Short mmCIF file of C-alpha atoms in Angstrom, two decimals:
data_model
loop_
_atom_site.label_atom_id
_atom_site.label_comp_id
_atom_site.label_asym_id
_atom_site.label_seq_id
_atom_site.Cartn_x
_atom_site.Cartn_y
_atom_site.Cartn_z
CA MET A 2 36.02 15.83 95.74
CA SER A 3 38.12 12.78 96.39
CA GLY A 4 37.79 9.82 98.71
CA SER A 5 34.98 7.40 99.39
CA SER A 6 32.39 7.12 102.11
CA LEU A 7 29.37 5.16 103.26
CA ILE A 8 27.27 7.46 105.40
CA LEU A 9 24.06 7.07 107.39
CA ALA A 10 22.36 10.48 107.50
CA LEU A 11 19.43 11.64 109.63
CA GLU A 12 17.17 14.66 109.07
CA SER A 13 14.57 15.91 111.59
CA SER A 14 14.73 19.69 111.41
CA CYS A 15 10.99 20.25 110.98
CA ASP A 16 8.11 17.89 110.18
CA GLU A 17 9.70 15.13 108.14
CA THR A 18 11.64 12.31 109.78
CA ALA A 19 14.18 11.06 107.26
CA GLY A 20 17.12 8.73 106.99
CA ALA A 21 19.36 7.64 104.15
CA ILE A 22 22.40 5.49 103.49
CA VAL A 23 24.46 6.94 100.66
CA ARG A 24 27.78 5.86 99.17
CA ASP A 25 30.20 8.53 97.97
CA GLY A 26 27.59 11.27 98.23
CA ARG A 27 25.56 10.05 95.24
CA ASP A 28 24.78 6.34 95.29
CA VAL A 29 21.61 5.99 97.37
CA LEU A 30 21.45 2.50 98.90
CA GLY A 31 18.26 3.24 100.78
CA GLN A 32 16.20 6.01 102.31
CA PHE A 33 12.98 6.73 104.14
CA VAL A 34 10.89 9.87 104.68
CA ALA A 35 8.10 9.79 107.25
CA SER A 36 5.81 12.74 106.54
CA GLN A 37 3.77 14.36 109.31
CA ILE A 38 1.34 16.24 107.07
CA ASP A 39 -1.69 14.37 108.36
CA LEU A 40 -0.69 15.09 111.97
CA HIS A 41 -0.46 18.84 111.44
CA ARG A 42 -3.30 19.35 108.93
CA ALA A 43 -5.88 19.93 111.67
CA TYR A 44 -3.82 22.85 113.00
CA GLY A 45 -3.13 24.46 109.63
CA GLY A 46 0.62 24.40 110.27
CA VAL A 47 3.43 22.60 112.04
CA VAL A 48 3.08 22.20 115.81
CA PRO A 49 6.61 21.76 117.24
CA GLU A 50 5.61 19.52 120.16
CA VAL A 51 3.66 17.19 117.86
CA ALA A 52 6.58 17.09 115.42
CA CYS A 53 9.05 16.14 118.17
CA ARG A 54 6.93 13.27 119.44
CA ALA A 55 6.52 11.90 115.93
CA HIS A 56 10.29 12.08 115.34
CA MET A 57 10.93 10.14 118.54
CA GLU A 58 8.43 7.45 117.58
CA CYS A 59 9.71 6.67 114.10
CA LEU A 60 13.38 7.69 113.85
CA LEU A 61 15.19 4.66 115.30
CA PRO A 62 12.67 2.10 113.94
CA GLY A 63 13.20 3.76 110.56
CA VAL A 64 16.96 3.36 110.89
CA ASP A 65 16.57 -0.33 111.74
CA THR A 66 14.44 -0.92 108.66
CA LEU A 67 16.78 1.16 106.51
CA LEU A 68 19.86 -0.87 107.49
CA ARG A 69 18.05 -4.12 106.83
CA GLU A 70 16.62 -3.11 103.45
CA ALA A 71 19.94 -1.59 102.31
CA ASN A 72 21.77 -4.73 103.47
CA VAL A 73 24.21 -2.58 105.42
CA ARG A 74 25.68 -3.38 108.84
CA PRO A 75 26.75 -0.66 111.27
CA ASP A 76 30.34 -1.88 110.88
CA ASP A 77 30.16 -1.05 107.16
CA LEU A 78 29.48 2.63 107.80
CA ASP A 79 32.17 5.28 107.72
CA ALA A 80 30.21 7.98 109.57
CA VAL A 81 26.87 9.09 110.97
CA ALA A 82 25.64 12.48 109.79
CA VAL A 83 22.76 14.58 111.07
CA THR A 84 21.15 17.97 110.54
CA ASN A 85 22.04 20.09 113.56
CA ARG A 86 21.04 23.56 112.26
CA PRO A 87 18.84 25.45 111.52
CA GLY A 88 15.31 24.28 112.34
CA LEU A 89 12.87 23.71 115.18
CA ILE A 90 15.09 23.31 118.22
CA GLY A 91 13.21 20.38 119.72
CA ALA A 92 13.03 18.55 116.41
CA LEU A 93 16.74 19.05 115.86
CA LEU A 94 17.49 17.72 119.33
CA VAL A 95 15.69 14.45 118.60
CA GLY A 96 17.76 13.80 115.48
CA VAL A 97 21.06 14.95 116.97
CA SER A 98 20.54 12.89 120.13
CA ALA A 99 19.83 9.79 118.05
CA ALA A 100 22.85 10.39 115.84
CA LYS A 101 25.13 10.87 118.84
CA ALA A 102 23.91 7.63 120.38
CA LEU A 103 24.45 5.70 117.15
CA ALA A 104 27.87 7.22 116.52
CA PHE A 105 28.96 6.47 120.09
CA GLY A 106 27.56 2.93 120.12
CA TRP A 107 28.96 2.04 116.71
CA GLU A 108 32.24 3.92 117.28
CA LYS A 109 31.80 5.99 114.13
CA PRO A 110 32.64 9.64 113.40
CA LEU A 111 29.82 12.16 113.83
CA ILE A 112 29.22 14.91 111.27
CA GLY A 113 26.84 17.82 111.82
CA VAL A 114 25.30 19.27 108.66
CA ASP A 115 23.73 22.65 108.01
CA HIS A 116 20.21 22.13 106.64
CA ILE A 117 20.53 24.95 104.10
CA GLU A 118 23.84 23.58 102.82
CA GLY A 119 22.00 20.27 102.38
CA HIS A 120 19.39 21.91 100.16
CA ILE A 121 22.16 23.45 98.08
CA ALA A 122 23.92 20.09 97.86
CA ALA A 123 20.67 18.63 96.47
CA ALA A 124 21.01 20.94 93.48
CA GLY A 125 24.48 19.53 92.91
CA LEU A 126 23.02 16.01 92.92
CA ALA A 127 20.72 17.08 90.10
CA GLU A 128 23.48 18.76 88.09
CA PRO A 129 26.94 17.18 88.51
CA GLU A 130 28.36 19.90 86.25
CA LEU A 131 27.42 22.66 88.72
CA THR A 132 30.53 24.73 89.35
CA THR A 133 31.36 27.65 91.60
CA PRO A 134 30.85 30.53 91.76
CA TYR A 135 27.06 30.38 91.57
CA ILE A 136 23.97 31.95 93.07
CA ALA A 137 21.85 29.69 95.29
CA LEU A 138 18.23 30.45 96.09
CA VAL A 139 16.88 28.44 99.04
CA VAL A 140 13.12 28.73 99.53
CA SER A 141 11.15 26.78 102.10
CA GLY A 142 8.73 27.11 104.98
CA GLY A 143 11.44 28.53 107.21
CA HIS A 144 13.95 30.07 104.81
CA THR A 145 14.05 32.45 101.86
CA ASN A 146 17.70 33.27 101.21
CA LEU A 147 20.03 34.15 98.36
CA TYR A 148 23.66 33.07 98.57
CA LEU A 149 26.81 33.58 96.58
CA VAL A 150 28.60 30.23 96.71
CA GLU A 151 32.32 30.37 96.01
CA ASP A 152 34.94 27.65 95.83
CA SER A 153 36.48 26.09 98.91
CA ARG A 154 37.96 22.78 99.97
CA GLN A 155 34.57 21.76 101.36
CA GLY A 156 32.90 21.49 97.98
CA VAL A 157 29.60 23.29 98.50
CA GLY A 158 31.77 26.29 99.02
CA ASP A 159 32.05 29.38 101.11
CA MET A 160 28.59 30.89 101.24
CA THR A 161 27.89 34.60 101.52
CA CYS A 162 24.29 35.45 102.31
CA LEU A 163 23.31 38.19 99.89
CA ALA A 164 19.67 38.55 100.88
CA SER A 165 16.92 37.06 102.99
CA THR A 166 13.32 37.70 103.90
CA LEU A 167 12.75 40.63 106.20
CA ASP A 168 9.80 38.89 107.83
CA ASP A 169 8.11 35.64 106.77
CA ALA A 170 9.50 32.87 104.59
CA ALA A 171 7.87 32.20 101.22
CA GLY A 172 6.77 28.70 102.21
CA GLU A 173 5.11 30.00 105.37
CA ALA A 174 3.29 32.58 103.24
CA PHE A 175 2.00 29.80 100.98
CA ASP A 176 0.58 28.00 104.03
CA LYS A 177 -1.12 31.12 105.40
CA ALA A 178 -2.51 32.16 102.02
CA ALA A 179 -3.93 28.69 101.44
CA LYS A 180 -5.59 28.77 104.85
CA LEU A 181 -7.11 32.19 104.16
CA LEU A 182 -8.46 30.93 100.83
CA GLY A 183 -9.97 27.84 102.43
CA LEU A 184 -7.62 25.48 100.59
CA GLY A 185 -6.13 23.62 103.55
CA PHE A 186 -2.65 22.40 104.45
CA PRO A 187 0.07 22.11 103.16
CA GLY A 188 -0.28 25.37 101.32
CA GLY A 189 2.29 24.99 98.53
CA PRO A 190 0.65 22.22 96.51
CA ARG A 191 -2.86 23.50 97.36
CA ILE A 192 -2.09 26.99 96.00
CA GLU A 193 -0.40 25.58 92.90
CA LYS A 194 -3.39 23.35 92.13
CA ALA A 195 -5.94 26.11 92.75
CA ALA A 196 -3.97 28.55 90.57
CA VAL A 197 -4.49 26.42 87.46
CA GLY A 198 -7.00 28.28 85.33
CA GLY A 199 -6.83 31.38 87.50
CA ASN A 200 -5.82 34.84 86.33
CA PRO A 201 -2.40 35.80 87.73
CA LYS A 202 -3.15 39.46 86.95
CA ALA A 203 -6.48 39.55 88.78
CA TYR A 204 -4.82 41.26 91.74
CA ASN A 205 -2.00 43.76 91.44
CA TRP A 206 0.36 42.03 93.87
CA LYS A 207 3.31 41.56 91.53
CA ASN A 208 5.71 43.84 93.38
CA ALA A 209 4.36 43.26 96.89
CA CYS A 210 7.31 41.07 97.90
CA LEU A 211 10.08 43.39 96.72
CA PRO A 212 11.06 45.91 99.40
CA PRO A 213 13.10 48.81 98.03
CA ASP A 214 16.23 47.93 99.99
CA GLY A 215 18.36 46.06 97.49
CA GLU A 216 18.07 42.29 97.29
CA ASN A 217 15.86 41.23 100.21
CA PHE A 218 12.33 39.83 100.23
CA SER A 219 9.18 40.52 102.25
CA PHE A 220 6.04 38.36 102.32
CA SER A 221 4.03 39.68 105.28
CA GLY A 222 2.36 42.41 103.23
CA LEU A 223 1.30 39.91 100.58
CA LYS A 224 -0.32 37.74 103.25
CA THR A 225 -2.30 40.77 104.45
CA ALA A 226 -3.39 41.54 100.89
CA VAL A 227 -4.66 37.98 100.46
CA MET A 228 -6.49 38.20 103.78
CA TYR A 229 -8.35 41.35 102.75
CA ALA A 230 -9.18 39.94 99.33
CA ALA A 231 -10.44 36.65 100.78
CA ARG A 232 -12.02 37.69 104.08
CA GLY A 233 -12.50 41.45 103.85
CA ARG A 234 -11.93 43.78 106.78
CA ALA A 235 -13.13 41.08 109.19
CA GLY A 236 -9.71 39.54 108.69
CA ARG A 237 -8.73 35.91 109.07
CA LYS A 238 -11.78 35.11 111.23
CA GLY A 239 -14.23 36.46 108.67
CA PRO A 240 -16.16 34.30 106.19
CA LEU A 241 -14.65 33.50 102.79
CA LEU A 242 -16.00 36.13 100.38
CA LEU A 243 -14.72 34.59 97.13
CA ASP A 244 -16.43 32.09 94.88
CA GLU A 245 -14.49 29.27 93.20
CA ALA A 246 -13.31 31.50 90.36
CA GLY A 247 -12.27 34.19 92.83
CA VAL A 248 -10.22 31.71 94.84
CA LYS A 249 -8.47 30.58 91.65
CA ASN A 250 -7.67 34.16 90.71
CA ALA A 251 -6.35 34.97 94.18
CA ALA A 252 -4.23 31.81 94.24
CA ALA A 253 -2.83 32.55 90.78
CA SER A 254 -2.07 36.17 91.69
CA PHE A 255 -0.39 35.12 94.93
CA GLN A 256 1.75 32.51 93.17
CA GLU A 257 2.69 35.04 90.49
CA ALA A 258 3.74 37.62 93.09
CA VAL A 259 5.95 35.19 95.02
CA THR A 260 7.47 33.75 91.85
CA HIS A 261 8.13 37.19 90.37
CA ALA A 262 9.99 38.27 93.51
CA LEU A 263 12.10 35.11 93.73
CA VAL A 264 13.03 35.11 90.05
CA GLU A 265 13.68 38.84 89.88
CA ARG A 266 16.00 38.84 92.87
CA ALA A 267 17.82 35.66 91.83
CA MET A 268 18.39 36.84 88.27
CA SER A 269 19.50 40.28 89.44
CA ALA A 270 22.07 38.71 91.78
CA ALA A 271 23.30 36.33 89.08
CA THR A 272 23.71 38.92 86.33
CA LYS A 273 25.27 41.48 88.68
CA ARG A 274 27.97 38.98 89.67
CA GLY A 275 28.44 37.43 86.25
CA VAL A 276 27.93 33.81 87.36
CA LYS A 277 27.16 31.01 84.92
CA TRP A 278 24.96 28.93 87.26
CA LEU A 279 21.89 29.34 89.44
CA ALA A 280 20.92 26.69 92.00
CA LEU A 281 17.43 26.34 93.47
CA GLY A 282 16.61 24.38 96.62
CA GLY A 283 14.06 23.98 99.40
CA GLY A 284 10.47 22.81 99.61
CA VAL A 285 9.09 25.68 97.51
CA ALA A 286 11.45 24.57 94.72
CA ALA A 287 8.90 21.81 94.08
CA ASN A 288 6.50 24.44 92.73
CA GLY A 289 6.25 23.87 88.98
CA TYR A 290 5.35 27.48 88.21
CA LEU A 291 8.52 28.71 89.96
CA ARG A 292 10.72 26.06 88.35
CA SER A 293 9.50 26.98 84.86
CA ALA A 294 9.75 30.73 85.41
CA LEU A 295 13.30 30.55 86.78
CA GLN A 296 14.44 28.23 84.00
CA ARG A 297 12.93 30.50 81.36
CA ALA A 298 14.46 33.69 82.79
CA ALA A 299 17.88 32.09 83.20
CA THR A 300 17.90 30.67 79.68
CA GLU A 301 17.23 34.15 78.28
CA GLN A 302 20.39 35.35 80.06
CA GLY A 303 22.53 32.35 79.11
CA ILE A 304 22.65 31.09 82.70
CA ARG A 305 22.33 27.40 83.55
CA VAL A 306 20.01 26.27 86.34
CA ALA A 307 20.42 23.38 88.78
CA ILE A 308 17.07 22.28 90.22
CA PRO A 309 16.70 19.10 92.28
CA PRO A 310 14.03 16.53 91.41
CA MET A 311 10.81 16.87 93.40
CA SER A 312 11.88 14.15 95.84
CA LEU A 313 14.96 16.14 96.86
CA CYS A 314 13.22 19.52 97.25
CA THR A 315 11.35 18.76 100.44
CA ASP A 316 13.33 17.79 103.54
CA ASN A 317 15.19 14.51 103.07
CA ALA A 318 18.31 12.76 104.32
CA VAL A 319 19.89 12.12 100.91
CA MET A 320 20.87 15.78 100.66
CA ILE A 321 22.31 15.64 104.19
CA ALA A 322 24.39 12.61 103.23
CA ALA A 323 25.58 14.35 100.07
CA ARG A 324 26.83 17.33 102.03
CA ALA A 325 28.27 15.07 104.74
CA HIS A 326 30.31 13.18 102.15
CA VAL A 327 32.03 16.40 101.14
CA LEU A 328 32.73 17.27 104.77
CA PHE A 329 33.90 13.75 105.62
CA THR A 330 36.33 13.49 102.71
CA SER A 331 37.66 16.94 103.64
CA GLY A 332 38.53 15.68 107.11
CA VAL A 333 35.71 17.38 109.00
CA ARG A 334 34.58 15.61 112.19
CA ASP A 335 32.40 16.69 115.11
CA GLU A 336 32.55 15.73 118.77
CA LEU A 337 29.73 14.23 120.81
CA ASP A 338 29.05 17.66 122.30
CA LEU A 339 27.76 18.83 118.89
CA GLU A 340 25.23 21.58 119.50
CA THR A 341 21.87 22.22 117.88
CA VAL A 342 21.22 25.73 116.58
CA ALA A 343 17.71 26.92 115.73
CA ARG A 344 18.83 29.82 113.52
#
């Protein structure tokens, strides 16, 4: 990667409104992340209409504050970058519309960034030595995908999707399992906390997420298993049948099943293709149990692992700026008719 850049990046693909000003893809001059967890907690999940309104309320005020605190003027910027795919379509539209307006008003180039490529770029921020080819595992509320990343002039590389979930994403399964167990929202940290002291072998769910079709994942069956264990045949509307110890055991068994599937598939893909690196990204990458298990399995096989710090696992604009820097210095530019793509 050669060349320099000073980029303002925006991220609004789901339920975090984020902005960042980053120099040369690594030097973070300032950033903000406005979480919407409290807004969506009452619903047990993200409500798209609520998310869009919150994005509209805080995005441009956040940019104003960001420029002031970073001591950066619009004239100083080289480009405006924004997540334009994939994500909630309305949420993406808010961010892309704002970025177009800023790019037009400031007469700056516009760069659209793929959200998943941003998560993979975050792993590169954590490990500057990360080199292609490598296997990337992206795990979040909306995505559970395995990629083979190979070299290209655009840095993150040419990505080939090797596998994905056949139904629900792992992060969505965490949210639903937590709700079924009476743990609340967001599910990832609630499950991880409840699993401490629980027995991960209490329920035989270890292979529930591994469909016999090669490298893909499946999490819908595991959600059903948790529902029956927690609520019985009455289903999700039935009363919680587990005591505190039972909830801990179910949470630990659920976390073990998801982690086993993710690690097994990632390691299988890495060893089959003889790569020297594994990269992990996405909100579920903040799970300490998963981070430890993947690191341990990779070390046993002599494979290095690139895992972003916690702050770069959940949605943020620093990762979007990092990817945008690579695109910008490669000569990539988008027009003001840049489209948003949900999937």
